[in-house]
Coordinates of C-alpha atoms and ligand atoms in Angstrom, one line a residue:
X26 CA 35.8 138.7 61.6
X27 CA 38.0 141.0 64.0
X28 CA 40.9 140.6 65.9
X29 CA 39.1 142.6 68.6
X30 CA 42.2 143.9 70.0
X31 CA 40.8 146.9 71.4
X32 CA 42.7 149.6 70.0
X33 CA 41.7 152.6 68.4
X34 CA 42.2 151.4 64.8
X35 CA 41.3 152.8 61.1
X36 CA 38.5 150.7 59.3
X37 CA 39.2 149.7 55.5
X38 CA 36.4 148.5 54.4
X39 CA 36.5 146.1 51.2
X40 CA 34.9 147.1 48.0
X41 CA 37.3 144.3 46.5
X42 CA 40.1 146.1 44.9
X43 CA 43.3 144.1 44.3
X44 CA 45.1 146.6 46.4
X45 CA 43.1 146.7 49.4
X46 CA 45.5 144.9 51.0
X47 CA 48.5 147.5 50.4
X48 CA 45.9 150.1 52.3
X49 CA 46.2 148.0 55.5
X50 CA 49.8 147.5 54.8
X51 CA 50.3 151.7 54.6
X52 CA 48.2 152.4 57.7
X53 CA 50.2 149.8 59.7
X54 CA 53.4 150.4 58.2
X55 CA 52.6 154.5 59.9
X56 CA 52.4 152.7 62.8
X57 CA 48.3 152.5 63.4
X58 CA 46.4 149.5 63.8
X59 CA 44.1 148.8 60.9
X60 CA 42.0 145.8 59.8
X61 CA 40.0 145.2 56.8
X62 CA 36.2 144.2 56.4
X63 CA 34.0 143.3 53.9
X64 CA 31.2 145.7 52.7
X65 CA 28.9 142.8 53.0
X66 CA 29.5 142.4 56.1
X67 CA 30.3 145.4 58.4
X68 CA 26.7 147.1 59.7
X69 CA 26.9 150.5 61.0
X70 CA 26.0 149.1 64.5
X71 CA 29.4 147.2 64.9
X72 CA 31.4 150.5 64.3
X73 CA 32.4 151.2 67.9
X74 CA 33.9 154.3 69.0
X75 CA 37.8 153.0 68.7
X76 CA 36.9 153.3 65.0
X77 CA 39.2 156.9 64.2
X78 CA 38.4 157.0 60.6
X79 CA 37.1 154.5 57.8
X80 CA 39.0 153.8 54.1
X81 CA 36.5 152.9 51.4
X82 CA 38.5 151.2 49.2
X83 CA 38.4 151.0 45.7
X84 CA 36.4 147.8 43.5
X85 CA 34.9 146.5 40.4
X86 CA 31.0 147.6 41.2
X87 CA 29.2 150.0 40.0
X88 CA 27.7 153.1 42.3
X89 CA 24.1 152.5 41.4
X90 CA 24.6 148.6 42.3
X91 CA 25.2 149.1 45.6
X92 CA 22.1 148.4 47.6
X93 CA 21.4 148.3 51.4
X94 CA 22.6 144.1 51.1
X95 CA 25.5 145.1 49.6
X96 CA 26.8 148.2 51.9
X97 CA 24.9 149.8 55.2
X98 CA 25.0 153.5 53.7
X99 CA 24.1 154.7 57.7
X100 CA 27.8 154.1 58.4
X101 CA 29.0 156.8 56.8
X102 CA 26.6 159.2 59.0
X103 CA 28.7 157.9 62.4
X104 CA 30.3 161.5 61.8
X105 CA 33.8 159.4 61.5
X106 CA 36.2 160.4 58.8
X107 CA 36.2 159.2 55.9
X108 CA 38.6 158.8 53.2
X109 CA 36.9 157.4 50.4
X110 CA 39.9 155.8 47.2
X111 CA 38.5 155.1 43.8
X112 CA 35.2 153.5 43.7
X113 CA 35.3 154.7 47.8
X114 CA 35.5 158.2 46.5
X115 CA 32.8 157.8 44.1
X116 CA 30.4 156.5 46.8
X117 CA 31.4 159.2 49.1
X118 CA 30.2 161.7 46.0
X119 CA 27.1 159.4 45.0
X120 CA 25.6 159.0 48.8
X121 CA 25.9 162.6 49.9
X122 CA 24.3 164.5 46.1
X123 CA 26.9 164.0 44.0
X124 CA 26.6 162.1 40.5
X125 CA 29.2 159.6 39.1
X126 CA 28.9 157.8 35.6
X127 CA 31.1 156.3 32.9
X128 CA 34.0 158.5 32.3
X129 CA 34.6 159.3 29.3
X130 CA 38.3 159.2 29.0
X131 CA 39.3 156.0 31.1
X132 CA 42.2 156.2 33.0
X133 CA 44.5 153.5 33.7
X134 CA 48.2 154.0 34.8
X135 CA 49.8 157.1 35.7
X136 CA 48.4 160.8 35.4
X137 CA 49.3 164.1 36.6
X138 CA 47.2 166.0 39.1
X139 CA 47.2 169.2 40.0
X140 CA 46.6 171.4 43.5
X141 CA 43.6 173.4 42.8
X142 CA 42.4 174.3 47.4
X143 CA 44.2 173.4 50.5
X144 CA 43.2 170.4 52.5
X145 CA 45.1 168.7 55.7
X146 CA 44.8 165.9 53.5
X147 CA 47.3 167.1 51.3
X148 CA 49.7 168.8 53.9
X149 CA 52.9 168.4 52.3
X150 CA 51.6 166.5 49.4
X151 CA 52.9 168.6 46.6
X152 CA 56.4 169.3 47.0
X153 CA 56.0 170.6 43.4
X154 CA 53.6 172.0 40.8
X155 CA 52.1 168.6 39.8
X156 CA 52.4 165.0 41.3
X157 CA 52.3 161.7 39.5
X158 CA 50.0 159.2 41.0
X159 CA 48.2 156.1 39.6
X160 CA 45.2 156.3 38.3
X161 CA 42.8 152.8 37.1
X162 CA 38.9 153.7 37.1
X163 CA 36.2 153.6 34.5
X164 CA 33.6 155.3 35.9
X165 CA 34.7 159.1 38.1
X166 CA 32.5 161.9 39.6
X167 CA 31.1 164.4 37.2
X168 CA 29.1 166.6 39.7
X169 CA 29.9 167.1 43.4
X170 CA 28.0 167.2 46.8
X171 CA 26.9 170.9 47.7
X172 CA 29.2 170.8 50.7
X173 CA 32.3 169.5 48.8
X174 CA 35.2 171.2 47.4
X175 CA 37.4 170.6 45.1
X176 CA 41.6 170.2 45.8
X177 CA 43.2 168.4 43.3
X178 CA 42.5 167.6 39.6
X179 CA 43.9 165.8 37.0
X180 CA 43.9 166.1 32.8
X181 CA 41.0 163.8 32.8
X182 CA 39.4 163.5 36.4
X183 CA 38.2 167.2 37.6
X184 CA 37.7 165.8 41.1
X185 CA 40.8 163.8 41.6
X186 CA 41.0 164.7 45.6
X187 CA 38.0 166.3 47.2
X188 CA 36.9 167.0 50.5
X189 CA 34.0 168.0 53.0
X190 CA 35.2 169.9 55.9
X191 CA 32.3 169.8 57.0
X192 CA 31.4 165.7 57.4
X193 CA 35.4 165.1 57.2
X194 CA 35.1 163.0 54.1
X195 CA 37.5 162.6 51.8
X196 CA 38.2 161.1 48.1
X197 CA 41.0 160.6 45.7
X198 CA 40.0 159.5 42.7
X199 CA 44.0 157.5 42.7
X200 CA 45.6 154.9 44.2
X201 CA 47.5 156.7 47.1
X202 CA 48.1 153.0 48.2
X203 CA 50.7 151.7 45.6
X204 CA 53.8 152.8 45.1
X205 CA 53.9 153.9 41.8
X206 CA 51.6 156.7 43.2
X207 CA 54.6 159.8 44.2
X208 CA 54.2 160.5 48.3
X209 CA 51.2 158.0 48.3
X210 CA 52.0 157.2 52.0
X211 CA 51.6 161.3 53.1
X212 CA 47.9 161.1 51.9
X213 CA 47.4 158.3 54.4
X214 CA 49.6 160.1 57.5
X215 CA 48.0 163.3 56.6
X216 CA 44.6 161.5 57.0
X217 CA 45.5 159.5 60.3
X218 CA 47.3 161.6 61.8
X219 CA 45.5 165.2 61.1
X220 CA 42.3 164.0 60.3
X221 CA 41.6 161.1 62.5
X222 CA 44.5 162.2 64.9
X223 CA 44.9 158.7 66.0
X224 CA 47.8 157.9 68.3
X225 CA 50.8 155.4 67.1
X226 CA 50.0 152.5 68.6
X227 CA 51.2 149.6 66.0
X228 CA 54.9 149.0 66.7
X229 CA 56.5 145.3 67.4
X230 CA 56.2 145.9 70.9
X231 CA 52.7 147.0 71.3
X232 CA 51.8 143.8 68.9
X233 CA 53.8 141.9 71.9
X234 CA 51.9 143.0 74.3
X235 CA 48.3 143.1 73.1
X236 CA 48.8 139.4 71.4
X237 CA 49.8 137.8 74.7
X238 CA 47.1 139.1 76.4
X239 CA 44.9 138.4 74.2
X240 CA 46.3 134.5 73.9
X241 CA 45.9 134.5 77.8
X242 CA 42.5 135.6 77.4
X243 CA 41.5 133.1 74.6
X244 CA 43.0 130.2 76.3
X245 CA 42.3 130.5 80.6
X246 CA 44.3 127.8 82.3
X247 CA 43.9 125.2 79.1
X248 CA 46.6 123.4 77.4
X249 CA 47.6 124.1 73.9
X250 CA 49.2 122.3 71.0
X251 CA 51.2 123.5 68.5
X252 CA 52.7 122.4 65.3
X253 CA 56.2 123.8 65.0
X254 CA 58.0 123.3 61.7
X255 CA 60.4 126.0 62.2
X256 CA 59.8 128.4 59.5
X257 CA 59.3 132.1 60.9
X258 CA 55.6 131.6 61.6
X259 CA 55.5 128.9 63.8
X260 CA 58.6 129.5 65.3
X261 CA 56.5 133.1 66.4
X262 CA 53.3 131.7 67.4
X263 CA 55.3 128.9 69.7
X264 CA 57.5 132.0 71.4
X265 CA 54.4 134.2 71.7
X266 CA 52.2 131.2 73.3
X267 CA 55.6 130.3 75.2
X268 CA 55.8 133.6 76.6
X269 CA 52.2 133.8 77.2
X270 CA 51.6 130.3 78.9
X271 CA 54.5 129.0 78.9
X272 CA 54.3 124.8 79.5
X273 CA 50.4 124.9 79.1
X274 CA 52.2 125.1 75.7
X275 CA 52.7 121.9 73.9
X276 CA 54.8 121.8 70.4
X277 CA 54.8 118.9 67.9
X278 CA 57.4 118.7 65.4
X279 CA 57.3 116.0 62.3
X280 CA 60.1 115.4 60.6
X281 CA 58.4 114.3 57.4
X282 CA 61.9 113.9 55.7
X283 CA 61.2 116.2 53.5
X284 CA 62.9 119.5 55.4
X285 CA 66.3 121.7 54.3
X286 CA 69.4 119.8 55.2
X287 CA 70.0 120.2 59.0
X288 CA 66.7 121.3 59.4
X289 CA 65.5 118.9 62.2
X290 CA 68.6 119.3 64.1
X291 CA 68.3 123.2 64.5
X292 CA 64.6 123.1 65.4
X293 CA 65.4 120.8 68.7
X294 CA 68.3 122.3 69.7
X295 CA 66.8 125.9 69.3
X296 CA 63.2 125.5 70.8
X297 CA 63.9 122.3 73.4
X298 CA 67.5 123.3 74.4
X299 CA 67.5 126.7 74.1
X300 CA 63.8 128.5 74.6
X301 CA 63.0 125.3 76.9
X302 CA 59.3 124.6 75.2
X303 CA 58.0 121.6 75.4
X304 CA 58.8 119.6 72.1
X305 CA 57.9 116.7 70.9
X306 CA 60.0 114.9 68.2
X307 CA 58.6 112.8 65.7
X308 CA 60.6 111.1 63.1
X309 CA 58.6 110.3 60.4
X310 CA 60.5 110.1 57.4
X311 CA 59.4 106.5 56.5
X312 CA 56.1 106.8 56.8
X313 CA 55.7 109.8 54.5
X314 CA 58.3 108.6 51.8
X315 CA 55.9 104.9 51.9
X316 CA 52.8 106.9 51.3
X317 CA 54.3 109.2 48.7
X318 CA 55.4 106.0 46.9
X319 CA 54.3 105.8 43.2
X320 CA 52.9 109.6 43.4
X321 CA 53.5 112.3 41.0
X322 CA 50.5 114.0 40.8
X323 CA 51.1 117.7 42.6
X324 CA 47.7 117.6 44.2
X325 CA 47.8 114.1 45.3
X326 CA 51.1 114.8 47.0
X327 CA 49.9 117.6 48.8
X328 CA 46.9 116.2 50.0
X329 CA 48.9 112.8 51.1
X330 CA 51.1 114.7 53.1
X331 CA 48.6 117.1 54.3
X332 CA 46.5 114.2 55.7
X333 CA 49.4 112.0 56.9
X334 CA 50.9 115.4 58.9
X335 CA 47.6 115.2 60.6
X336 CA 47.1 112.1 61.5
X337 CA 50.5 111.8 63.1
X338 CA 50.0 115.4 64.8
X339 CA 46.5 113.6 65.9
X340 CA 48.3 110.1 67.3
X341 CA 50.8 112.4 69.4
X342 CA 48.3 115.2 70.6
X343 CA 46.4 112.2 72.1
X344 CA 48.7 111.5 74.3
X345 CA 48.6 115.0 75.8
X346 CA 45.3 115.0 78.1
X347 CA 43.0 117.6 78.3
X348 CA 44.0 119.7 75.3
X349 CA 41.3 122.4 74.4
X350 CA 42.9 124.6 71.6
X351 CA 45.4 124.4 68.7
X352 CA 47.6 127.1 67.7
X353 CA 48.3 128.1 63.9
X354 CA 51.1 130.8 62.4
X355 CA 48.0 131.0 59.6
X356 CA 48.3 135.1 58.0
X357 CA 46.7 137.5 56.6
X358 CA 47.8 136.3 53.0
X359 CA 47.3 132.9 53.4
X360 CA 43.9 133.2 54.0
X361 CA 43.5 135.7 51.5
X362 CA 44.7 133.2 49.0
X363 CA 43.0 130.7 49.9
X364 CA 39.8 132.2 51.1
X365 CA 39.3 136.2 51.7
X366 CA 39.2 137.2 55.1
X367 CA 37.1 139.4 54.3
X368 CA 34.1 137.4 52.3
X369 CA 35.0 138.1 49.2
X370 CA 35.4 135.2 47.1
X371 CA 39.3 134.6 45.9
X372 CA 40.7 131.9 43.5
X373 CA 41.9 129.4 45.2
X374 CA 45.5 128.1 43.9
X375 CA 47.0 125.6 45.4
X376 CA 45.2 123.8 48.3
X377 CA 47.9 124.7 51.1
X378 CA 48.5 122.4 53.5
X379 CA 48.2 123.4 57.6
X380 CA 46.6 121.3 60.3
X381 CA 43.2 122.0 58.5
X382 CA 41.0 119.2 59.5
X383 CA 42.4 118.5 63.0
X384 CA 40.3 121.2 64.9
X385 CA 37.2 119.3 64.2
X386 CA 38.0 116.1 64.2
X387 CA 39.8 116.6 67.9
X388 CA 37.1 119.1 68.8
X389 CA 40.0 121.8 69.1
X390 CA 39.3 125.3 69.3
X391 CA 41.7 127.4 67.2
X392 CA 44.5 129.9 68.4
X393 CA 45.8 132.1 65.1
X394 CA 47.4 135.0 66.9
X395 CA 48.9 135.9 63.5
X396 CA 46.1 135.7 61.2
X397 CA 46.0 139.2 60.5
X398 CA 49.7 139.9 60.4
X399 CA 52.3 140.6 57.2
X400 CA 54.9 138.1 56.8
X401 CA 56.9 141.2 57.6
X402 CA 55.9 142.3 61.0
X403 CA 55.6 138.5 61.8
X404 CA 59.5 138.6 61.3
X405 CA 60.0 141.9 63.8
X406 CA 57.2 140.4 66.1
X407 CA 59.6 137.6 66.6
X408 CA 62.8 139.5 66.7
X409 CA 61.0 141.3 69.8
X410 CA 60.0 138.4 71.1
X411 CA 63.8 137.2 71.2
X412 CA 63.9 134.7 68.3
X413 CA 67.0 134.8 66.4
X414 CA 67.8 136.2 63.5
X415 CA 68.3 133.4 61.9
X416 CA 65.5 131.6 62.2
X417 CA 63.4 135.3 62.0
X418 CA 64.9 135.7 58.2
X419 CA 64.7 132.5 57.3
X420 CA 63.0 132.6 53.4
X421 CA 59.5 130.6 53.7
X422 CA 59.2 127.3 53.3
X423 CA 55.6 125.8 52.2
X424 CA 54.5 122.8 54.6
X425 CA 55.1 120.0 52.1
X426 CA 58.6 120.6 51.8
X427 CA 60.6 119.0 49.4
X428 CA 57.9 117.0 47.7
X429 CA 56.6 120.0 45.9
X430 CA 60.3 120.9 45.0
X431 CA 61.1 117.7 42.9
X432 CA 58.4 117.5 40.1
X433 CA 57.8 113.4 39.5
X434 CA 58.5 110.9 41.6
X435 CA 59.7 110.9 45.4
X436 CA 62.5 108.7 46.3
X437 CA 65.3 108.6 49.0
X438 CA 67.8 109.4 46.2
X439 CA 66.2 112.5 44.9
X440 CA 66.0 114.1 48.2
X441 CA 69.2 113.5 49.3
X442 CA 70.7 115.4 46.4
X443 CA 67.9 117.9 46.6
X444 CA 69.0 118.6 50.0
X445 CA 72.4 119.3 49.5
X446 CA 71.6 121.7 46.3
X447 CA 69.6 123.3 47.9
X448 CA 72.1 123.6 50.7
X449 CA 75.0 125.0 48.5
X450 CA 72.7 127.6 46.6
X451 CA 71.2 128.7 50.1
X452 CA 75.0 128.5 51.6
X453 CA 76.2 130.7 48.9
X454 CA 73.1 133.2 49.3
X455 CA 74.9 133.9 52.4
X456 CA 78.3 133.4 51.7
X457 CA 77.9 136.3 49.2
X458 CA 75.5 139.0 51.0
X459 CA 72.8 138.1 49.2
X460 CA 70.6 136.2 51.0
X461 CA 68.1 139.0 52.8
X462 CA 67.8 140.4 49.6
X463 CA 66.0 137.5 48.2
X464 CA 62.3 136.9 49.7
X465 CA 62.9 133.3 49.0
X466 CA 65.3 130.9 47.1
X467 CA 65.5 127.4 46.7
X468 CA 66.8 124.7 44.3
X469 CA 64.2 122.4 42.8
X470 CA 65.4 118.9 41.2
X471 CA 63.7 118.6 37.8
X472 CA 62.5 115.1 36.6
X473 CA 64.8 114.7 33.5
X474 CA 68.3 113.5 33.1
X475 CA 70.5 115.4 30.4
X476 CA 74.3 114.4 29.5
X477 CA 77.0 115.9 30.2
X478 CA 80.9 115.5 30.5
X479 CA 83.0 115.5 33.7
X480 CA 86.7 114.7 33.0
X481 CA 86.8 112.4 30.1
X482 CA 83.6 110.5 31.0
X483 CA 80.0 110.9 30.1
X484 CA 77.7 111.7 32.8
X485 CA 74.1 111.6 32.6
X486 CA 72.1 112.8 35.6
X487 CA 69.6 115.3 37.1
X488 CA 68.5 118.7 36.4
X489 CA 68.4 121.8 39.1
X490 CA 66.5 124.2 39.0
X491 CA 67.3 127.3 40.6
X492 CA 64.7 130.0 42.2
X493 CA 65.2 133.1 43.4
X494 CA 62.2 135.9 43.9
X495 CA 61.2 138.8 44.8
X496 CA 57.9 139.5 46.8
X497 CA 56.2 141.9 49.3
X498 CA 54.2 138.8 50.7
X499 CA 54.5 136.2 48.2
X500 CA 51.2 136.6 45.9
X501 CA 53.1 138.8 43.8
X502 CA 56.5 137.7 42.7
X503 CA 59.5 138.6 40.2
X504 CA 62.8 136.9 40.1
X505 CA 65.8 138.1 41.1
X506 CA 68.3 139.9 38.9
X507 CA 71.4 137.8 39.8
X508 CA 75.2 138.6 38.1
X509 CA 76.2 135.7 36.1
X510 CA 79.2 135.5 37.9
X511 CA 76.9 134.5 40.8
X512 CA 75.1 131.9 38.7
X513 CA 78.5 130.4 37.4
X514 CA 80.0 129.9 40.6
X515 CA 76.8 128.4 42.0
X516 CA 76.3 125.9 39.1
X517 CA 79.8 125.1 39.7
X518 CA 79.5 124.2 42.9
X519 CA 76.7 122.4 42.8
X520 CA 77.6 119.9 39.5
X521 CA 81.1 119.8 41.0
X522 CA 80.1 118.8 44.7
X523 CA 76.8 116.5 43.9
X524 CA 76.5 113.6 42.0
X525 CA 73.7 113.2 41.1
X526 CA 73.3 116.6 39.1
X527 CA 75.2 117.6 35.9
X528 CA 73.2 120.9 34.7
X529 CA 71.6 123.5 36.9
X530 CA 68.9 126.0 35.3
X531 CA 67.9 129.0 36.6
X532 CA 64.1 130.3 36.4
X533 CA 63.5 133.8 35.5
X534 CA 59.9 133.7 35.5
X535 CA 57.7 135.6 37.8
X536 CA 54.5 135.5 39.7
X537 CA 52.2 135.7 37.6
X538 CA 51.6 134.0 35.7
X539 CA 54.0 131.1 37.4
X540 CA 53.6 130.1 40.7
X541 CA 56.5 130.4 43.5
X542 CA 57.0 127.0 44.1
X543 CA 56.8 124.1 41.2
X544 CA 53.5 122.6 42.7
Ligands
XMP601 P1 53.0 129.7 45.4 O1 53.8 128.5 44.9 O2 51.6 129.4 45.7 O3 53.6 130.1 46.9 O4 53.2 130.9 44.6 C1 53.4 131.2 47.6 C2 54.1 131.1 48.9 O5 53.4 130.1 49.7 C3 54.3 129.1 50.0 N1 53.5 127.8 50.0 C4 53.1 127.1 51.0 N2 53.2 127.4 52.3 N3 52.0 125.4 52.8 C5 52.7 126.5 53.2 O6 52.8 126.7 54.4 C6 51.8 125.1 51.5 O7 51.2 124.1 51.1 C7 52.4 126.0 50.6 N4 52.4 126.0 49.2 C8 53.1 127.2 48.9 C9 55.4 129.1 49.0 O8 56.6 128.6 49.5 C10 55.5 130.6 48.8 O9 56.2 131.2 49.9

């Protein structure tokens, strides 16, 4: 799968490491396109010549497993360079006459390493004697290629950076990628912009640019629907296709009555009234609270509303003739989750609900000009494209709203006072500077009714639950470190201005082994 954007662009290719993703991240973050494919997949025949230079990342196999089905070994005679991390670095040693087995001291965590040769690849590296980096490998290199040299090493891995000046390849034994690894990032700018010396050619604008000319391309004269829901990634995808086709561009929003307080209201008045797309408004509150009747199971909720969102997205597209595609604000991580872009298989969590079985059943081609973006360049994608700021840092918000946000049964009542909790925590996010620290925060309303005293009277009502986290892109998560003064003045605020709620909780649990939301 490739975005086919034409530019010149570094190749990760996906051994399956858990932090193959943070590669792309790094490369894009130095301002360089990069996309990620599978080692399964990619053939040395599909390399074309905006390829600058190739990451092998790291990955559970084993050298000796790798077989011509599992990785096209002519690739890495293209004469491209080729930085090889981990497992990469041990098949850049294996396939040129090197030897790699079982190490025997493992090495998980951080290690020291050493400057032992000069290399462009470590230009700058080490601003001292030694640098810390993070090391988690099984198997290392024990004897190098003839045309190999040695530039780093550390206590236990003799080979910890190589290179071949000759071929241009290159291997750290480390994980310049995360960030417990010290000056990580200068490995990769060394090798893109040295090495490779590939131009910048990543920024917000450039993303602009290339995605609505590629949107144009996709889609000719033919009319396009959209379903808006105002979080950050529809809200892009309906500016970019506004810009790029403008009312060819068709937006459906549902109000399932399960949004944020307001929600509805700011949606209308920002894309109809003041970005002039076309909207349609559906109000469908009582159809999704009669189906949700009776439900509690997590699963069945989401598959309810899942279903029921299409069908009504299906009843109103109809009336639209002649519509040949259907744009999607799906990314990079949500298919990850849910199924790896890249063909290697991932768990999948929680079945997340999108428009999934409307392209078929409408015969509707799909438009994801997002699908291989970070949450966080989606956000300065649509700050370029002139979205506000308000609805461009607005904290994500999953598609089944506040259904999976009140464990139990659905009922008018329960939302109503979900909404406004979750209104006064959000309200006091912001009141305090606090807000666009968090990467998401919500209040949940928690099945259970506890007592409690207001005045003289006993009170006995609902339970809120209180999230706060911190994420790079939301498959990772911790919570976040709030004074107790904060925590006080929101729990007073919220028992003192809802009825309905006499206790409020807050969750300090993080991701893993919890979830982000509560189903
Ligand atoms: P979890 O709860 O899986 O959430 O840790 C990770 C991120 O995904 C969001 N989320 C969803 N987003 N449809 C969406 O569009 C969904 O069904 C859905 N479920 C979870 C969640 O809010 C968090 O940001």
């Amino acid at each position: 799968m490739s975005l086919d954007l034409n530019l010149n662009k570094i190749l990760i290719i996906d051994f399956g490491s858990q932090f193959t993703q943070l590669i792309v991240r790094r490369i894009r973050e130095l301002g360089v396109y990069s996309e990620l494919v599978s080692h399964k997949k990619i053939k040395s025949t599909q390399i074309k010549s905006n390829t600058k230079g190739i990451i092998l990342s790291g990955g559970p196999l084993n050298v000796d497993e790798l077989n011509n089905n599992l990785f096209d070994k002519r690739i890495l005679r293209l004469g491209i360079p080729t930085l090889g991390i981990c497992f990469g670095h041990q098949i850049l040693s294996k396939f040129n006459g090197g030897k790699v087995k079982q190490s025997k001291h493992r090495e998980f965590g951080l290690a020291n390493i050493y400057k032992r040769n000069s290399s462009l690849l470590i230009d700058n590296f080490f601003n001292k004697k030694s640098k810390k980096v993070w090391m988690s490998h099984a198997d290392q290199v024990y004897k190098l290629p003839k045309t190999f040299k040695v530039i780093a090493s550390s206590e236990n891995s003799k080979y910890a950076i190589v290179e071949s000046k000759v071929e241009k390849f290159f291997g750290v034994q480390f994980h310049p990628e995360v960030t417990h690894s010290e000056n990580g990032k200068k490995i990769f700018s060394n090798f893109i912009s040295k090495i490779c010396k590939i131009k910048k050619n990543w920024s917000p604008k450039d993303q602009k640019i290339k995605l609505i000319k590629e949107v144009r391309q996709q889609v000719g004269h033919n009319k396009v629907i959209c379903a808006l829901s105002g979080g950050v990634d529809s809200s892009v995808v309906a500016q970019l296709l506004n810009k790029a086709i403008g009312k060819k561009l068709y937006c459906i929003f549902v109000n399932t009555g399960l949004l944020r307080k307001n929600e509805e209201t700011q949606v209308v008045q920002t894309f109809k009234k003041r970005l002039k797309i076309n909207l349609i408004y559906v109000n469908a509150e009582k159809e999704f609270l009669s189906k949700l009747k009776n439900v509690t199971d997590p699963e069945k909720k989401r598959k309810i509303i899942g279903n029921l969102f299409i069908k009504i997205f299906e009843r109103y597209s109809k009336k639209i003739k002649d519509v040949k595609y259907l744009a999607q604000g799906t990314l990079y991580p949500d298919l990850i989750e849910s199924k790896s872009v890249t063909g290697s298989q991932t768990s999948k969590i929680k079945s997340h609900h999108n428009v999934g079985g409307l392209p078929k059943r409408m015969k509707l081609k799909l438009v994801e000009p997002l699908k291989f973006l970070f949450k966080d360049e989606v956000r300065k994608l649509g700050l370029e494209l002139n979205l506000n700021r308000e609805i461009i840092s607005r904290h994500p918000f999953p598609g089944p709203g506040l259904a999976i946000r009140m464990p139990g049964l659905i009922t008018p009542e329960k939302i109503k006072i979900l909404k406004e909790a979750d209104y006064y925590f959000i309200s006091a996010l912001k009141e305090k500077g606090l807000y666009d620290k968090i990467w998401q925060a919500y209040a949940a309303l928690l099945p259970v009714k506890t007592v409690g005293v207001m005045g003289d009277n006993r009170t006995y009502e609902y339970l809120c639950l209180l999230r706060a986290i911190t994420s790079e892109d939301g498959m990772t998560a911790d919570y976040f470190d709030f004074k107790k003064s904060f925590l006080q003045y929101v729990s007073n605020k919220i028992v003192n201005s809802i009825r309905g709620i006499n206790r409020v909780v807050y969750d300090v649990t993080s991701k893993p082994p919890s979830t982000i939301e509560l189903e």
